[in-house]
Short mmCIF file of C-alpha atoms in Angstrom, two decimals:
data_model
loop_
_atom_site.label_atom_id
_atom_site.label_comp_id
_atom_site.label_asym_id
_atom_site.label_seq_id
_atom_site.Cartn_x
_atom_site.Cartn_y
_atom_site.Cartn_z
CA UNK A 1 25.70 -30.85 -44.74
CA UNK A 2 29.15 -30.20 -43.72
CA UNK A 3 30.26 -30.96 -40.15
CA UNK A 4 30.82 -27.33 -39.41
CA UNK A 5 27.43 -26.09 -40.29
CA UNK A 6 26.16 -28.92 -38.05
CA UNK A 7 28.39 -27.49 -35.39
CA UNK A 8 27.21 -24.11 -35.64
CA UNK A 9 23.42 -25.61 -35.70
CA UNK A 10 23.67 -27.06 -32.49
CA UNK A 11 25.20 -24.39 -30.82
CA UNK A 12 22.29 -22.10 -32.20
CA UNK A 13 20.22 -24.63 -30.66
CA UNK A 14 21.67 -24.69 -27.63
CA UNK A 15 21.98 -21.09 -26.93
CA UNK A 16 18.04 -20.74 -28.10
CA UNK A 17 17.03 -22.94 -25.21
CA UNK A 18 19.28 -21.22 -22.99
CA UNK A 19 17.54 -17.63 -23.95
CA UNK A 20 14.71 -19.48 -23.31
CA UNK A 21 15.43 -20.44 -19.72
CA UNK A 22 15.13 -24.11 -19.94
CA UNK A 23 16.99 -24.81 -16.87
CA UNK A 24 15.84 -27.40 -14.67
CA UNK A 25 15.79 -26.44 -10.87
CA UNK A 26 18.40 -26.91 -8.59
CA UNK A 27 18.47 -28.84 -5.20
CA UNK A 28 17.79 -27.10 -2.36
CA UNK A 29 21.13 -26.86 -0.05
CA UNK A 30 20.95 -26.42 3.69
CA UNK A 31 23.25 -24.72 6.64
CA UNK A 32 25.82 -27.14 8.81
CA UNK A 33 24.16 -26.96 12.63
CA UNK A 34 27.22 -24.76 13.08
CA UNK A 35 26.63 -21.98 10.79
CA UNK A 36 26.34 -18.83 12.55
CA UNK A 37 22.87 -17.68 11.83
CA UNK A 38 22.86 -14.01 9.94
CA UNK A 39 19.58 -12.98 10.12
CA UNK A 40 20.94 -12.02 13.54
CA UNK A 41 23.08 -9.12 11.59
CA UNK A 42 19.53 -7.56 10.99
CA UNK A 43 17.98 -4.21 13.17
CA UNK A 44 14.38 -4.69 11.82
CA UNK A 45 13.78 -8.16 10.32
CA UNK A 46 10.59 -6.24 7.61
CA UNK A 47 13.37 -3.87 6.23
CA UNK A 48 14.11 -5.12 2.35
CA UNK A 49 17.20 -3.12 2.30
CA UNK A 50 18.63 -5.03 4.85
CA UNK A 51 18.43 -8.29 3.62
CA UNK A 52 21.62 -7.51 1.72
CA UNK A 53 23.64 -6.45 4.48
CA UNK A 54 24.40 -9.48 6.26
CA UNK A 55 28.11 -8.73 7.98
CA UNK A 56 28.36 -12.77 8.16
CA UNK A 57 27.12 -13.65 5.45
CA UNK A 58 29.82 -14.75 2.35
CA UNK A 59 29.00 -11.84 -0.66
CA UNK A 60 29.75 -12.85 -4.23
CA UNK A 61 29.29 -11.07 -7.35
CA UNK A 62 29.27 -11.83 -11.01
CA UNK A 63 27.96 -10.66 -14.27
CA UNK A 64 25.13 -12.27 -16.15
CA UNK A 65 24.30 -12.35 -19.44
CA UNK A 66 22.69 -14.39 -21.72
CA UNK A 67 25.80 -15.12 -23.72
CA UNK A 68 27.06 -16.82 -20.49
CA UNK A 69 24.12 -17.41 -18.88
CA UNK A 70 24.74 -21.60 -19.00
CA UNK A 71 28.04 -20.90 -17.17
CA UNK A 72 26.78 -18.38 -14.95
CA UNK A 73 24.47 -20.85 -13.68
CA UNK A 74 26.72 -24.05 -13.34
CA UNK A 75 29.22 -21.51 -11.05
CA UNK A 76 25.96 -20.65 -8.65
CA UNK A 77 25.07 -24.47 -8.22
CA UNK A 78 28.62 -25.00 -7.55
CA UNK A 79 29.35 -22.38 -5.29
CA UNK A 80 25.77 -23.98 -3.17
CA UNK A 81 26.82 -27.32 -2.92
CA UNK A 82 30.39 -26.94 -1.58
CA UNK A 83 29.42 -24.71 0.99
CA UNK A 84 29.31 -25.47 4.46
CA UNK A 85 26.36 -22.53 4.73
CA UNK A 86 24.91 -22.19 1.41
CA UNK A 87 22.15 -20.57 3.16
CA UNK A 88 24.70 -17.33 4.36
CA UNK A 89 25.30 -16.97 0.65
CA UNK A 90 24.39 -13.91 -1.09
CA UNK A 91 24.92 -13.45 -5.14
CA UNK A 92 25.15 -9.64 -6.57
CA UNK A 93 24.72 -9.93 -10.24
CA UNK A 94 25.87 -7.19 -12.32
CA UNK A 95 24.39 -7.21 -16.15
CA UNK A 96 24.34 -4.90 -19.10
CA UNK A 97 21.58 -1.83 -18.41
CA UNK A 98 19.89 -2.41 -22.07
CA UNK A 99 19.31 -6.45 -20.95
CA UNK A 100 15.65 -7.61 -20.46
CA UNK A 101 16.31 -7.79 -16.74
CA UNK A 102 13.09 -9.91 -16.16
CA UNK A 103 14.06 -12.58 -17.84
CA UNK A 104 17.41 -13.02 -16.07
CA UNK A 105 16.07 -12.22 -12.65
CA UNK A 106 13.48 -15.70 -13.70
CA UNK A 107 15.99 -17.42 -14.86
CA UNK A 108 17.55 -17.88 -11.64
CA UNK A 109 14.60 -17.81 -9.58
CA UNK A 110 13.14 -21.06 -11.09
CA UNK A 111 16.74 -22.61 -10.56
CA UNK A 112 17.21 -21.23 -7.74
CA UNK A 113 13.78 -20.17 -5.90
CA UNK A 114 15.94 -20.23 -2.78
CA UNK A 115 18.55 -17.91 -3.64
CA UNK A 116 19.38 -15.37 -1.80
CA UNK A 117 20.26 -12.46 -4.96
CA UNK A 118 20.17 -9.25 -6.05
CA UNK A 119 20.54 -7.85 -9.73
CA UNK A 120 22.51 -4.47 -10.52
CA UNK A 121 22.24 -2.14 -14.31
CA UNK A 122 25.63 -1.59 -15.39
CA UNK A 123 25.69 1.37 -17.49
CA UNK A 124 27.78 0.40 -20.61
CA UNK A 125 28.32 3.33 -22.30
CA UNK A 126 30.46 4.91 -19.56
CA UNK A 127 32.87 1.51 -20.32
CA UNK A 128 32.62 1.83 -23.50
CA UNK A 129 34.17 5.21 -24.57
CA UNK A 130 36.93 3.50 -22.80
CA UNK A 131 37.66 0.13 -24.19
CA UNK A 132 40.23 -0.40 -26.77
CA UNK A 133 40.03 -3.61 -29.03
CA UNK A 134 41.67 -6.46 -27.77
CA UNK A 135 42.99 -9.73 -29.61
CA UNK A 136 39.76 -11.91 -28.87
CA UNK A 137 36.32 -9.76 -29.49
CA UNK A 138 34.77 -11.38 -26.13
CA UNK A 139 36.75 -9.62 -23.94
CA UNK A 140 36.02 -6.40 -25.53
CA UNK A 141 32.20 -6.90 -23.87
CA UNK A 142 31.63 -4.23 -21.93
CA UNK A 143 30.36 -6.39 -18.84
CA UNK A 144 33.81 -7.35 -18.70
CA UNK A 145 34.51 -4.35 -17.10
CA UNK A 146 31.84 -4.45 -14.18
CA UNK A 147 34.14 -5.61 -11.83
CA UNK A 148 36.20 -2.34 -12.01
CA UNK A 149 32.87 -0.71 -11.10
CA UNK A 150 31.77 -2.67 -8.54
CA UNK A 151 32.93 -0.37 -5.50
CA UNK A 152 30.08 2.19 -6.93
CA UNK A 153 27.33 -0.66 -7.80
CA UNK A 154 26.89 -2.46 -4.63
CA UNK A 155 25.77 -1.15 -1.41
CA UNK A 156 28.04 0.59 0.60
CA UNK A 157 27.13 -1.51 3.91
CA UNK A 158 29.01 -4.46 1.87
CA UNK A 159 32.32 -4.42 3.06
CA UNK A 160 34.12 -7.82 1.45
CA UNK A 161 33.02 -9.32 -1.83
CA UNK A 162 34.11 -12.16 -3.90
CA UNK A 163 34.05 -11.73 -7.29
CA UNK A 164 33.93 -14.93 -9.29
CA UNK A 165 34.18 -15.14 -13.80
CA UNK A 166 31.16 -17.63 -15.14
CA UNK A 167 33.34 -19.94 -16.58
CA UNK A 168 34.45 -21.65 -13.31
CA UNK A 169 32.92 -24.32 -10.96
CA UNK A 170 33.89 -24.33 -7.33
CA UNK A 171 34.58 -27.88 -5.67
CA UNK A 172 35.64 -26.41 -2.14
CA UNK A 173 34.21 -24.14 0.51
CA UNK A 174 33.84 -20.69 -0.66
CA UNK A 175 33.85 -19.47 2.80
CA UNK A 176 37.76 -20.82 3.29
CA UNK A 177 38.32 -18.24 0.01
CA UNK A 178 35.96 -15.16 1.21
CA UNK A 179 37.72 -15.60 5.19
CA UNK A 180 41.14 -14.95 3.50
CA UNK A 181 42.84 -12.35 5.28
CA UNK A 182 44.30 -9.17 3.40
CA UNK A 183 47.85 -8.31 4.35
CA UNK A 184 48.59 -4.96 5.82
CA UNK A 185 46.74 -2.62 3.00
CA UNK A 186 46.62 -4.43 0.23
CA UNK A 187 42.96 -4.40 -1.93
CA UNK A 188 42.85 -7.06 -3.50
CA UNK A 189 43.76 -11.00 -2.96
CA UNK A 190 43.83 -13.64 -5.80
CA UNK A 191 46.54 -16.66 -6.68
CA UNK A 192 49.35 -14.63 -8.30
CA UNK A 193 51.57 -16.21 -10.65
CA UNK A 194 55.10 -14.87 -10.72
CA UNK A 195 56.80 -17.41 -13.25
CA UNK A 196 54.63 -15.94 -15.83
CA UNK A 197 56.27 -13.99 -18.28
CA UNK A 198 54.66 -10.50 -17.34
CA UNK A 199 56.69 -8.44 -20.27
CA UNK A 200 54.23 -9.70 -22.45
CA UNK A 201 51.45 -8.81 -21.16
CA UNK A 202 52.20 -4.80 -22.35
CA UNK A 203 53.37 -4.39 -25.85
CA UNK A 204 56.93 -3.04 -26.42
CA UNK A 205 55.68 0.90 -26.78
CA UNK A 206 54.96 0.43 -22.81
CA UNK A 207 58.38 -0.86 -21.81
CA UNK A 208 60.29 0.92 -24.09
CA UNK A 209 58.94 4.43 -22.11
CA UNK A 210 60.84 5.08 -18.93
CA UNK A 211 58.05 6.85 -17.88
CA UNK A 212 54.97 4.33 -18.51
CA UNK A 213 57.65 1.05 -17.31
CA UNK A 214 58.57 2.09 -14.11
CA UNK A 215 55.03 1.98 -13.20
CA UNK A 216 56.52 -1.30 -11.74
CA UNK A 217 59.56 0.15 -9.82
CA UNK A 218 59.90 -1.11 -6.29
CA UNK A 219 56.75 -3.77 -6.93
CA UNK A 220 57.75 -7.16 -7.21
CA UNK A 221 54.76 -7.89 -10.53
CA UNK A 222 53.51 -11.10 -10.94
CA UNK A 223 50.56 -11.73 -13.81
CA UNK A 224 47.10 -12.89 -11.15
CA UNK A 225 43.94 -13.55 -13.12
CA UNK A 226 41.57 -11.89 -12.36
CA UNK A 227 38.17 -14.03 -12.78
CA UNK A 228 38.58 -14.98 -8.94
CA UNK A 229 39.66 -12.28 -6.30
CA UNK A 230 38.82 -11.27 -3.03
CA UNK A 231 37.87 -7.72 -2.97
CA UNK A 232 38.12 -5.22 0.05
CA UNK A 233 35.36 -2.68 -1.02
CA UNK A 234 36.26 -0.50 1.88
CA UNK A 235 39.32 0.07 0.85
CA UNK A 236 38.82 0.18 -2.64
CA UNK A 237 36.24 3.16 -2.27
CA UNK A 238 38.61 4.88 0.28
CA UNK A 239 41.62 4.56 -2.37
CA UNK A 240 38.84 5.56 -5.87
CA UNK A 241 40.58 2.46 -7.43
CA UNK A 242 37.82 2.67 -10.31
CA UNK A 243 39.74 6.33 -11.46
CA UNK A 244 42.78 4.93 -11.62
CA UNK A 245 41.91 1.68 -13.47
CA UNK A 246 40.02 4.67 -15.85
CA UNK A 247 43.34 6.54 -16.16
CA UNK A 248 45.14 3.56 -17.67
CA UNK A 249 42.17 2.73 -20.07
CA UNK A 250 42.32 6.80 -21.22
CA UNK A 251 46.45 6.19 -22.03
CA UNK A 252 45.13 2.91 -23.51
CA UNK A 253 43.14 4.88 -26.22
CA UNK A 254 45.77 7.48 -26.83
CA UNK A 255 48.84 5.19 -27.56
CA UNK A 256 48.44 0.80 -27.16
CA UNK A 257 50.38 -0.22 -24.24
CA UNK A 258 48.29 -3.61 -23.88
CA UNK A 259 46.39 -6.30 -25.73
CA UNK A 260 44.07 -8.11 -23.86
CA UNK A 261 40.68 -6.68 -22.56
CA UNK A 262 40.58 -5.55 -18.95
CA UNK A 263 43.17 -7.75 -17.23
CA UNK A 264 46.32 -5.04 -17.89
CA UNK A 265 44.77 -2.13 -16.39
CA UNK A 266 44.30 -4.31 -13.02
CA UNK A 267 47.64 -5.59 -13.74
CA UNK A 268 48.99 -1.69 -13.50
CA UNK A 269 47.38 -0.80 -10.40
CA UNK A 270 47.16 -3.99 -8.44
CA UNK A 271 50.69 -6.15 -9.18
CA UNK A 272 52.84 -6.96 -6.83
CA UNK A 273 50.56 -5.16 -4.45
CA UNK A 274 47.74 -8.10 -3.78
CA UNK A 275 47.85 -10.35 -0.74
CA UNK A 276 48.83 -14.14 -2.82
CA UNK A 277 46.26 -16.50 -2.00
CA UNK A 278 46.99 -20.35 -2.73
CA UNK A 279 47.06 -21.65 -6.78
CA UNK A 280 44.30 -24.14 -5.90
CA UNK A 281 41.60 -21.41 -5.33
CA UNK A 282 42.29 -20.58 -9.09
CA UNK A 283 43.41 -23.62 -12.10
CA UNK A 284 42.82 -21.29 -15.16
CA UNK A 285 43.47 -21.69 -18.35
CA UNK A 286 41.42 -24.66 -18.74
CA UNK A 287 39.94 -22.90 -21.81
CA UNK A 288 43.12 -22.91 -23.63
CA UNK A 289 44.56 -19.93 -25.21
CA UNK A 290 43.00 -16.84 -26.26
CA UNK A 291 43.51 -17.44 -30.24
CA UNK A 292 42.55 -21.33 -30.70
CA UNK A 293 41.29 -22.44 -27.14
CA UNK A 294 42.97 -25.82 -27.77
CA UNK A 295 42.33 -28.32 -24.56
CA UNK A 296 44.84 -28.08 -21.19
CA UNK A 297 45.05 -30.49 -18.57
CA UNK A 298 45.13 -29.91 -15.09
CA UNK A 299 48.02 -28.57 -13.28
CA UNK A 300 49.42 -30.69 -10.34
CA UNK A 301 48.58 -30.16 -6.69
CA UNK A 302 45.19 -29.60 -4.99
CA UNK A 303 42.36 -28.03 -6.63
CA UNK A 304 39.63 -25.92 -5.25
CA UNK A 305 38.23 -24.14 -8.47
CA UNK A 306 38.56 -24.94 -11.60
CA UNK A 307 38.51 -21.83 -14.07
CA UNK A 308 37.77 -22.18 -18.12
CA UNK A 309 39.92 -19.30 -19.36
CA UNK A 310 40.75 -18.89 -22.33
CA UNK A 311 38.88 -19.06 -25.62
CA UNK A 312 37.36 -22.50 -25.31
CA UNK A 313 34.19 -23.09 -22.85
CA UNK A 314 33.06 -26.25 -21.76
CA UNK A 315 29.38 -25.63 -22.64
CA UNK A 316 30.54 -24.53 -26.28
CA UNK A 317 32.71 -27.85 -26.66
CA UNK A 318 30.03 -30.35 -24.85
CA UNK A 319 27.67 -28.72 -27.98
CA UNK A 320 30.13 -29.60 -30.51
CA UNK A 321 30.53 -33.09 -29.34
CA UNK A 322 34.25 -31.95 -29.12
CA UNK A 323 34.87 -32.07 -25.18
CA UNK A 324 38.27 -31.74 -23.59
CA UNK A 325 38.52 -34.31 -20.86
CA UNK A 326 38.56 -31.30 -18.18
CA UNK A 327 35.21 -30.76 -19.24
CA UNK A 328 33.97 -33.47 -17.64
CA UNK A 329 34.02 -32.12 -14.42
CA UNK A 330 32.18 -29.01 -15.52
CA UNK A 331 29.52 -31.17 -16.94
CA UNK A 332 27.84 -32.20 -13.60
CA UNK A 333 27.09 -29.05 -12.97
CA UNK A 334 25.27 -27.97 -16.19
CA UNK A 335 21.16 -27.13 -15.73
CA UNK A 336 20.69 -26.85 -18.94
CA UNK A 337 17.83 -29.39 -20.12
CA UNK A 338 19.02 -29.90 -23.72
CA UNK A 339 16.05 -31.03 -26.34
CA UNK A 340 18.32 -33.50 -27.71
CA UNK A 341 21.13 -35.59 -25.61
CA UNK A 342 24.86 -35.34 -26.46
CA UNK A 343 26.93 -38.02 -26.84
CA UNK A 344 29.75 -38.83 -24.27
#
């Protein structure tokens, strides 16, 4: 048997126990005395509805699927126990309308029987008469594109959300990222990286187009990723940001102006219009590039999240018995109970 078959047998294996929902339970985290206690935000204590519209609590959102599921699931714990109130913590998961919804909603609950969560459909077909393909076929996934939509699919009475990828582990206080403040009237805030080469991130058709190019007169644009940001859903409804990231994606299917999956569009409306928020709360790239997802090290200075992406995940590589050494500190977090063990 050749060492790649035996590769792709144990990630088969792997991802059959995960669709199976063998993850062991998590530990139960607990508020600081401090915390400021939000089931004071509530009017009547018996209304359901409520119980998502804590103004103090910290809101995330991510997608969940069973294709990331393992990841999804490492982020949560993560998130939990670097929080100074895990209990103020509210997840809004956002996954594919045609998924078997029950079995991701148990999923978490026997992980997470504590959690407070709330699940979302997300209607793919309305993404997908917009998507164009992109050079890796995992970012064409539809779910990639929730968090364009995600103005419309949570509840209007949340006003600030953090949206976080699955490939990412927090080892800081979320709380410090979700308090960030946004500058004057910006939408968005996210680490922002302006030695990047941002030409390349549109193909030559775009910049050689006076018309399409200075999109980016008078805005000083700088490449952010965004699998972390900090969203003002306020502001985002007030300004129908979800039309205008549409627009882009209807040029996109008329003439190519871009290459890789829902990052430009963002790019177009957002750059050099985000509030910056510190490189720590976002070391990407960990999953190397897009085309061979070869291993990266860290970069220096502090670290508050560490993001896999890129084409290689941590969960794929522990499988393969092929770990980068970054993948070590993604490992802790895994719930996965695996029916065999992996070497180290």
């Amino acid at each position: 048997m050749t060492s790649a078959l035996v590769v792709a047998l144990l990630l088969l294996a792997v991802s059959a126990v995960a669709n199976a929902a063998n993850f062991r339970e998590a530990p139960q985290f607990y508020n600081s005395p401090d915390c400021p206690s939000i089931a004071d935000d509530l009017q009547d204590p018996d209304a359901n509805e409520q119980h998502l519209c804590f103004d103090r609590a910290v809101h995330v959102a991510m997608t969940l699927d069973t294709a990331y599921i393992r990841g999804s699931m490492a982020a949560v714990l993560s998130v939990l126990q670097h929080s100074s109130c895990p209990q103020n913590v509210i997840f809004h998961f956002v996954y594919s309308a045609s998924a078997n919804v029950s079995s991701l909603r148990a999923v978490v609950s026997r992980s997470f029987p504590y959690l407070k969560f709330q699940l979302y459909p997300f209607d793919e077909e309305a993404a997908s008469r917009l998507i164009s393909t992109s050079i890796r076929s995992a970012l064409d996934c539809p779910l990639n594109y929730a968090r364009s939509y995600l103005g419309s699919l949570l509840p209007t009475c949340i006003a600030r959300v953090v949206y976080l990828d699955s490939d990412l582990i927090l080892v800081d206080d979320i709380a410090k990222l979700a308090a960030h403040p946004l500058s004057g009237d910006s939408v968005l805030a996210a680490p922002e990286y302006c030695n990047a080469n941002f030409t390349t991130y549109f193909t030559p058709s775009f910049w050689s187009n006076p018309s399409l190019s200075l999109t980016f007169a008078n805005r000083k644009a700088c490449y952010f990723n965004t699998g972390v940001m900090v969203i003002d859903l306020d502001r985002w409804r007030a300004g129908d940001y979800t039309a205008k990231i549409e627009d882009w994606m209807e040029l996109q299917k008329r003439m190519r102006i871009y290459e890789l999956g829902s990052l430009p569009p963002f790019l177009l409306v957002f750059s050099g219009r985000i509030t910056p928020v510190d490189h720590r709360w976002n070391q990407h790239g960990l999953g190397g590039d897009n085309i061979r997802g070869l291993c990266r090290n860290l970069h220096p200075g502090p670290v508050s999240l560490l993001h896999w992406s890129g084409k290689g995940k941590p969960w794929d590589r522990l499988v393969a018995n092929r770990p980068c050494p970054v993948d070590a500190l993604w490992a802790p977090y895994d719930l996965l109970q695996t029916p065999f063990s992996i070497d180290s």
